[in-house]
One Martini backbone bead per residue (centre of mass of N, CA, C, O) as a GRO file, in nm:
protein
  309
    1MET     BB    1   0.104   0.030   0.010
    2ILE     BB    2   0.023   0.378   0.022
    3GLY     BB    3   0.090   0.628   0.190
    4LYS     BB    4  -0.068   0.890   0.374
    5VAL     BB    5   0.083   1.182   0.312
    6ARG     BB    6   0.202   1.471   0.350
    7SER     BB    7   0.237   1.741   0.174
    8GLU     BB    8   0.518   1.869   0.016
    9THR     BB    9   0.752   2.094  -0.035
   10ILE     BB   10   1.020   2.176  -0.192
   11ARG     BB   11   1.156   2.304   0.057
   12GLY     BB   12   1.100   2.065   0.246
   13ILE     BB   13   1.246   1.847   0.108
   14LEU     BB   14   1.526   1.976   0.104
   15LEU     BB   15   1.572   2.041   0.406
   16GLU     BB   16   1.520   1.761   0.531
   17SER     BB   17   1.738   1.618   0.350
   18VAL     BB   18   1.971   1.778   0.445
   19ARG     BB   19   1.952   1.710   0.748
   20LEU     BB   20   1.986   1.412   0.718
   21TYR     BB   21   2.249   1.421   0.570
   22TRP     BB   22   2.422   1.574   0.784
   23GLN     BB   23   2.376   1.371   1.031
   24ASN     BB   24   2.490   1.127   0.804
   25LEU     BB   25   2.740   1.175   0.615
   26PRO     BB   26   2.948   0.938   0.611
   27ALA     BB   27   2.744   0.719   0.520
   28PHE     BB   28   2.642   0.840   0.249
   29VAL     BB   29   2.911   0.910   0.115
   30GLY     BB   30   3.032   0.618   0.121
   31ALA     BB   31   2.825   0.496  -0.081
   32PHE     BB   32   2.947   0.709  -0.332
   33VAL     BB   33   3.239   0.604  -0.407
   34LEU     BB   34   3.203   0.417  -0.643
   35PRO     BB   35   3.073   0.605  -0.863
   36ALA     BB   36   3.307   0.819  -0.838
   37MET     BB   37   3.532   0.626  -0.911
   38GLY     BB   38   3.444   0.551  -1.183
   39ARG     BB   39   3.448   0.828  -1.304
   40LEU     BB   40   3.736   0.903  -1.255
   41LEU     BB   41   3.874   0.674  -1.427
   42TRP     BB   42   3.714   0.766  -1.687
   43MET     BB   43   3.824   1.062  -1.707
   44ILE     BB   44   4.123   0.984  -1.733
   45TYR     BB   45   4.092   0.804  -1.983
   46GLN     BB   46   3.967   1.020  -2.175
   47ARG     BB   47   4.196   1.217  -2.161
   48GLY     BB   48   4.411   1.030  -2.281
   49ILE     BB   49   4.278   0.985  -2.549
   50THR     BB   50   4.266   1.273  -2.638
   51HIS     BB   51   4.568   1.328  -2.622
   52HIS     BB   52   4.649   1.099  -2.820
   53ARG     BB   53   4.484   1.223  -3.070
   54TYR     BB   54   4.571   1.531  -2.949
   55PRO     BB   55   4.887   1.629  -2.897
   56ASP     BB   56   4.847   1.955  -2.979
   57TRP     BB   57   4.672   1.987  -2.736
   58PRO     BB   58   4.647   2.168  -2.490
   59GLN     BB   59   4.605   2.092  -2.162
   60ALA     BB   60   4.458   2.353  -2.081
   61GLY     BB   61   4.216   2.308  -2.279
   62ILE     BB   62   4.065   2.079  -2.115
   63VAL     BB   63   3.939   2.274  -1.889
   64VAL     BB   64   3.701   2.412  -2.019
   65ASN     BB   65   3.527   2.108  -2.029
   66ALA     BB   66   3.551   1.930  -1.759
   67ASP     BB   67   3.285   1.862  -1.705
   68TRP     BB   68   3.213   1.530  -1.754
   69GLY     BB   69   3.458   1.520  -1.975
   70LEU     BB   70   3.427   1.730  -2.185
   71SER     BB   71   3.430   1.745  -2.547
   72ILE     BB   72   3.451   1.898  -2.868
   73TYR     BB   73   3.516   1.622  -2.981
   74SER     BB   74   3.326   1.390  -3.143
   75PRO     BB   75   3.505   1.127  -3.109
   76THR     BB   76   3.481   1.170  -2.763
   77ILE     BB   77   3.179   1.229  -2.658
   78TYR     BB   78   3.080   0.940  -2.603
   79LEU     BB   79   3.261   0.903  -2.357
   80THR     BB   80   3.090   1.089  -2.183
   81TYR     BB   81   2.834   0.911  -2.176
   82ALA     BB   82   2.967   0.667  -2.067
   83GLY     BB   83   3.052   0.787  -1.801
   84MET     BB   84   2.766   0.848  -1.702
   85LEU     BB   85   2.673   0.552  -1.715
   86VAL     BB   86   2.869   0.449  -1.499
   87TYR     BB   87   2.763   0.622  -1.266
   88PHE     BB   88   2.451   0.540  -1.270
   89ILE     BB   89   2.486   0.246  -1.232
   90LEU     BB   90   2.655   0.264  -0.959
   91ALA     BB   91   2.432   0.419  -0.811
   92GLY     BB   92   2.234   0.190  -0.744
   93PRO     BB   93   2.371   0.053  -0.494
   94ALA     BB   94   2.394   0.318  -0.339
   95LEU     BB   95   2.092   0.370  -0.313
   96ALA     BB   96   2.032   0.106  -0.163
   97ALA     BB   97   2.197   0.179   0.084
   98VAL     BB   98   2.060   0.445   0.154
   99THR     BB   99   1.789   0.327   0.204
  100GLY     BB  100   1.872   0.151   0.445
  101MET     BB  101   1.970   0.396   0.622
  102VAL     BB  102   1.695   0.544   0.637
  103ARG     BB  103   1.545   0.310   0.762
  104ASP     BB  104   1.720   0.308   1.020
  105VAL     BB  105   1.662   0.596   1.114
  106SER     BB  106   1.348   0.554   1.121
  107GLY     BB  107   1.405   0.324   1.356
  108GLY     BB  108   1.639   0.440   1.554
  109MET     BB  109   1.907   0.371   1.406
  110CYS     BB  110   2.212   0.307   1.303
  111PRO     BB  111   2.372   0.347   1.021
  112ARG     BB  112   2.504   0.127   0.793
  113LEU     BB  113   2.806   0.079   0.684
  114GLU     BB  114   2.913   0.115   0.329
  115GLY     BB  115   3.133   0.029   0.132
  116PRO     BB  116   3.217  -0.014  -0.201
  117PHE     BB  117   3.224  -0.339  -0.184
  118LEU     BB  118   2.955  -0.369  -0.039
  119VAL     BB  119   2.780  -0.232  -0.256
  120LEU     BB  120   2.865  -0.422  -0.500
  121ARG     BB  121   2.671  -0.669  -0.398
  122ARG     BB  122   2.427  -0.520  -0.546
  123SER     BB  123   2.337  -0.664  -0.835
  124ARG     BB  124   2.027  -0.594  -0.870
  125ALA     BB  125   2.070  -0.297  -0.880
  126ILE     BB  126   2.248  -0.267  -1.121
  127ALA     BB  127   2.056  -0.406  -1.317
  128LEU     BB  128   1.819  -0.215  -1.276
  129GLN     BB  129   1.959   0.050  -1.344
  130LEU     BB  130   2.024  -0.025  -1.634
  131VAL     BB  131   1.731  -0.053  -1.729
  132CYS     BB  132   1.640   0.234  -1.658
  133VAL     BB  133   1.843   0.387  -1.846
  134VAL     BB  134   1.766   0.253  -2.105
  135CYS     BB  135   1.465   0.307  -2.112
  136ALA     BB  136   1.489   0.624  -2.078
  137TRP     BB  137   1.764   0.679  -2.281
  138GLY     BB  138   1.745   0.531  -2.570
  139VAL     BB  139   1.643   0.756  -2.754
  140PHE     BB  140   1.869   0.960  -2.704
  141ALA     BB  141   2.108   0.773  -2.783
  142ALA     BB  142   2.014   0.714  -3.075
  143GLY     BB  143   2.026   1.002  -3.171
  144LEU     BB  144   2.323   1.070  -3.097
  145LEU     BB  145   2.458   0.846  -3.255
  146GLY     BB  146   2.342   0.904  -3.530
  147THR     BB  147   2.461   1.187  -3.553
  148ILE     BB  148   2.766   1.118  -3.521
  149PHE     BB  149   2.798   0.836  -3.701
  150VAL     BB  150   2.609   0.909  -3.969
  151THR     BB  151   2.590   1.223  -4.030
  152ALA     BB  152   2.851   1.380  -3.966
  153PRO     BB  153   3.058   1.238  -4.170
  154ARG     BB  154   2.879   1.354  -4.439
  155LEU     BB  155   2.927   1.661  -4.452
  156GLY     BB  156   3.201   1.658  -4.624
  157SER     BB  157   3.096   1.432  -4.863
  158SER     BB  158   2.855   1.520  -4.973
  159THR     BB  159   2.654   1.623  -5.241
  160ASP     BB  160   2.425   1.724  -5.024
  161PRO     BB  161   2.495   1.949  -4.782
  162GLY     BB  162   2.210   2.061  -4.717
  163GLY     BB  163   2.052   1.802  -4.658
  164THR     BB  164   2.250   1.691  -4.446
  165LEU     BB  165   2.219   1.920  -4.251
  166LEU     BB  166   1.919   1.888  -4.200
  167ILE     BB  167   1.948   1.605  -4.075
  168TRP     BB  168   2.132   1.691  -3.849
  169TYR     BB  169   1.937   1.894  -3.709
  170ALA     BB  170   1.711   1.682  -3.677
  171GLY     BB  171   1.862   1.492  -3.490
  172LEU     BB  172   1.910   1.700  -3.261
  173ALA     BB  173   1.621   1.771  -3.208
  174PHE     BB  174   1.531   1.473  -3.141
  175THR     BB  175   1.725   1.425  -2.901
  176PHE     BB  176   1.644   1.701  -2.721
  177LEU     BB  177   1.315   1.729  -2.763
  178VAL     BB  178   1.251   1.411  -2.719
  179GLY     BB  179   1.475   1.240  -2.555
  180GLY     BB  180   1.492   1.414  -2.313
  181PRO     BB  181   1.195   1.427  -2.191
  182VAL     BB  182   1.164   1.114  -2.192
  183GLY     BB  183   1.397   1.064  -1.993
  184ILE     BB  184   1.293   1.227  -1.758
  185TRP     BB  185   1.015   1.092  -1.720
  186LEU     BB  186   1.107   0.805  -1.683
  187SER     BB  187   1.304   0.851  -1.451
  188LEU     BB  188   1.087   0.936  -1.254
  189ARG     BB  189   0.914   0.668  -1.268
  190TYR     BB  190   1.196   0.487  -1.180
  191VAL     BB  191   1.342   0.613  -0.911
  192LEU     BB  192   1.196   0.382  -0.693
  193ALA     BB  193   1.304   0.094  -0.781
  194VAL     BB  194   1.571   0.054  -0.609
  195PRO     BB  195   1.439   0.074  -0.338
  196THR     BB  196   1.236  -0.143  -0.367
  197ILE     BB  197   1.425  -0.391  -0.428
  198SER     BB  198   1.587  -0.351  -0.143
  199ILE     BB  199   1.326  -0.386   0.051
  200GLU     BB  200   1.088  -0.580  -0.097
  201ARG     BB  201   1.190  -0.808  -0.297
  202LEU     BB  202   1.138  -0.768  -0.598
  203SER     BB  203   1.098  -0.780  -0.897
  204PRO     BB  204   1.193  -0.586  -1.149
  205VAL     BB  205   0.917  -0.541  -1.270
  206ALA     BB  206   0.766  -0.481  -1.000
  207ALA     BB  207   0.944  -0.236  -0.926
  208LEU     BB  208   0.863  -0.060  -1.168
  209HIS     BB  209   0.562  -0.052  -1.098
  210ARG     BB  210   0.591   0.055  -0.817
  211SER     BB  211   0.728   0.331  -0.906
  212VAL     BB  212   0.501   0.440  -1.076
  213LEU     BB  213   0.305   0.450  -0.824
  214LEU     BB  214   0.468   0.613  -0.617
  215THR     BB  215   0.522   0.884  -0.813
  216ARG     BB  216   0.244   0.979  -0.781
  217GLY     BB  217   0.242   1.339  -0.738
  218ILE     BB  218   0.592   1.382  -0.720
  219LYS     BB  219   0.753   1.449  -0.978
  220ALA     BB  220   0.779   1.754  -0.994
  221ARG     BB  221   0.919   1.804  -0.721
  222LEU     BB  222   1.146   1.606  -0.765
  223LEU     BB  223   1.260   1.753  -1.003
  224ALA     BB  224   1.315   2.027  -0.878
  225VAL     BB  225   1.517   1.930  -0.657
  226LEU     BB  226   1.717   1.770  -0.853
  227ALA     BB  227   1.772   2.015  -1.028
  228LEU     BB  228   1.900   2.189  -0.810
  229VAL     BB  229   2.128   2.004  -0.729
  230GLY     BB  230   2.243   1.961  -1.006
  231GLY     BB  231   2.305   2.270  -1.062
  232ILE     BB  232   2.497   2.305  -0.831
  233ARG     BB  233   2.696   2.083  -0.926
  234TRP     BB  234   2.764   2.211  -1.198
  235VAL     BB  235   2.871   2.488  -1.089
  236SER     BB  236   3.093   2.367  -0.906
  237GLY     BB  237   3.247   2.234  -1.137
  238LEU     BB  238   3.303   2.486  -1.301
  239THR     BB  239   3.454   2.636  -1.073
  240ALA     BB  240   3.682   2.423  -1.041
  241ALA     BB  241   3.778   2.442  -1.324
  242TRP     BB  242   3.839   2.746  -1.335
  243PHE     BB  243   4.043   2.751  -1.117
  244PHE     BB  244   4.240   2.540  -1.232
  245GLY     BB  245   4.276   2.694  -1.501
  246LEU     BB  246   4.432   2.927  -1.387
  247ILE     BB  247   4.675   2.760  -1.309
  248ALA     BB  248   4.745   2.643  -1.576
  249HIS     BB  249   4.787   2.929  -1.729
  250ALA     BB  250   5.008   3.029  -1.518
  251HIS     BB  251   5.120   2.715  -1.504
  252PRO     BB  252   5.205   2.508  -1.768
  253ALA     BB  253   5.370   2.280  -1.610
  254ALA     BB  254   5.080   2.204  -1.447
  255ALA     BB  255   4.858   2.113  -1.652
  256THR     BB  256   4.870   1.807  -1.627
  257VAL     BB  257   4.796   1.784  -1.330
  258VAL     BB  258   4.533   1.934  -1.351
  259THR     BB  259   4.389   1.749  -1.569
  260PHE     BB  260   4.460   1.443  -1.435
  261LEU     BB  261   4.398   1.529  -1.120
  262LEU     BB  262   4.266   1.776  -0.982
  263ILE     BB  263   3.988   1.783  -1.130
  264PRO     BB  264   3.901   1.489  -1.081
  265LEU     BB  265   3.916   1.508  -0.770
  266ALA     BB  266   3.707   1.734  -0.740
  267LEU     BB  267   3.473   1.577  -0.876
  268PHE     BB  268   3.476   1.334  -0.694
  269VAL     BB  269   3.375   1.486  -0.446
  270LEU     BB  270   3.111   1.603  -0.566
  271ASP     BB  271   2.993   1.326  -0.642
  272MET     BB  272   2.963   1.229  -0.351
  273LEU     BB  273   2.806   1.458  -0.217
  274PHE     BB  274   2.560   1.491  -0.437
  275GLY     BB  275   2.484   1.193  -0.464
  276ALA     BB  276   2.397   1.148  -0.167
  277LEU     BB  277   2.181   1.368  -0.162
  278GLY     BB  278   2.010   1.245  -0.391
  279GLY     BB  279   1.969   0.973  -0.244
  280VAL     BB  280   1.815   1.084  -0.002
  281ILE     BB  281   1.576   1.211  -0.152
  282VAL     BB  282   1.475   0.948  -0.257
  283ALA     BB  283   1.462   0.761  -0.015
  284ARG     BB  284   1.276   0.939   0.155
  285GLN     BB  285   1.031   0.920  -0.034
  286TYR     BB  286   0.992   0.623  -0.003
  287ILE     BB  287   0.947   0.607   0.300
  288LYS     BB  288   0.707   0.796   0.300
  289ARG     BB  289   0.522   0.620   0.096
  290THR     BB  290   0.549   0.336   0.285
  291ALA     BB  291   0.623   0.484   0.596
  292PRO     BB  292   0.463   0.725   0.761
  293GLU     BB  293   0.466   0.560   1.031
  294LEU     BB  294   0.687   0.633   1.289
  295PRO     BB  295   0.894   0.595   1.527
  296GLN     BB  296   0.965   0.799   1.815
  297ASP     BB  297   1.121   0.604   1.999
  298THR     BB  298   1.494   0.620   2.005
  299GLY     BB  299   1.677   0.617   2.256
  300GLY     BB  300   1.821   0.925   2.199
  301MET     BB  301   1.770   0.963   1.918
  302THR     BB  302   1.680   1.068   1.632
  303SER     BB  303   1.385   1.114   1.519
  304ALA     BB  304   1.195   1.013   1.258
  305GLY     BB  305   0.992   1.237   1.238
  306SER     BB  306   1.199   1.484   1.225
  307LEU     BB  307   1.326   1.383   0.946
  308LEU     BB  308   1.046   1.282   0.761
  309GLU     BB  309   0.846   1.560   0.792
   0.00000   0.00000   0.00000
């Protein structure tokens, strides 16, 4: 059953989630070491590939679009999206672990710490997260890959450059105007699937249907809160890249260290912090939707009612 819970405002969701997150910071952040580490290693790999293909490209230039490993070169931009896929798939078991911790706190217990290797044991969460990502973003990925690998290579060799360019723009429009909104909408429908499968032990298909049911009436508010957190994360990443970029331009000898070490490490820390906060927001909504009445006597610990209401 879905609990009849009091409707929360966007501000309420954010503030209460931040309070819960801050009071259990080491446990929540520790769960997101795994996806952040996966993205860190992928980012270093992608930058190495980019430098290998374009050895004359100044290392300081890589700093310009550092966040998410972005590259202006189309032959490597698909690696950027592959890196995002690695992060979000590994975020599945991390979210499952955070959901268990939020449940522990809601029951008046200390959250059980789970390091990256313990989180990795949650293979069902990894598989379900992969299914969710593919189902939600398959249209976007198909449009993007088609634009990059089918249409773009023909721009310079086509006998009808005008027609090819029109197809290229049509592919971009389809990707971002159709694939993007569809991906966001389906992601919101499936966002509680991993918490569901980790707590209720349902089958993957049942967990997806359960998530669709649980997210009714909260998708808009959940999107607003997660978009706000994601926006702050994006700005923080650009700020870090800009700061270290100034160092790289001022000291060219340090550009390689900045590009391949300092910026990835800074983004690694941001991925852990903001990933964990996003996980708490999602997990808290799942707990509220499935168990609105929580014990108040916590034996001296922070009461679940104060954390989840």
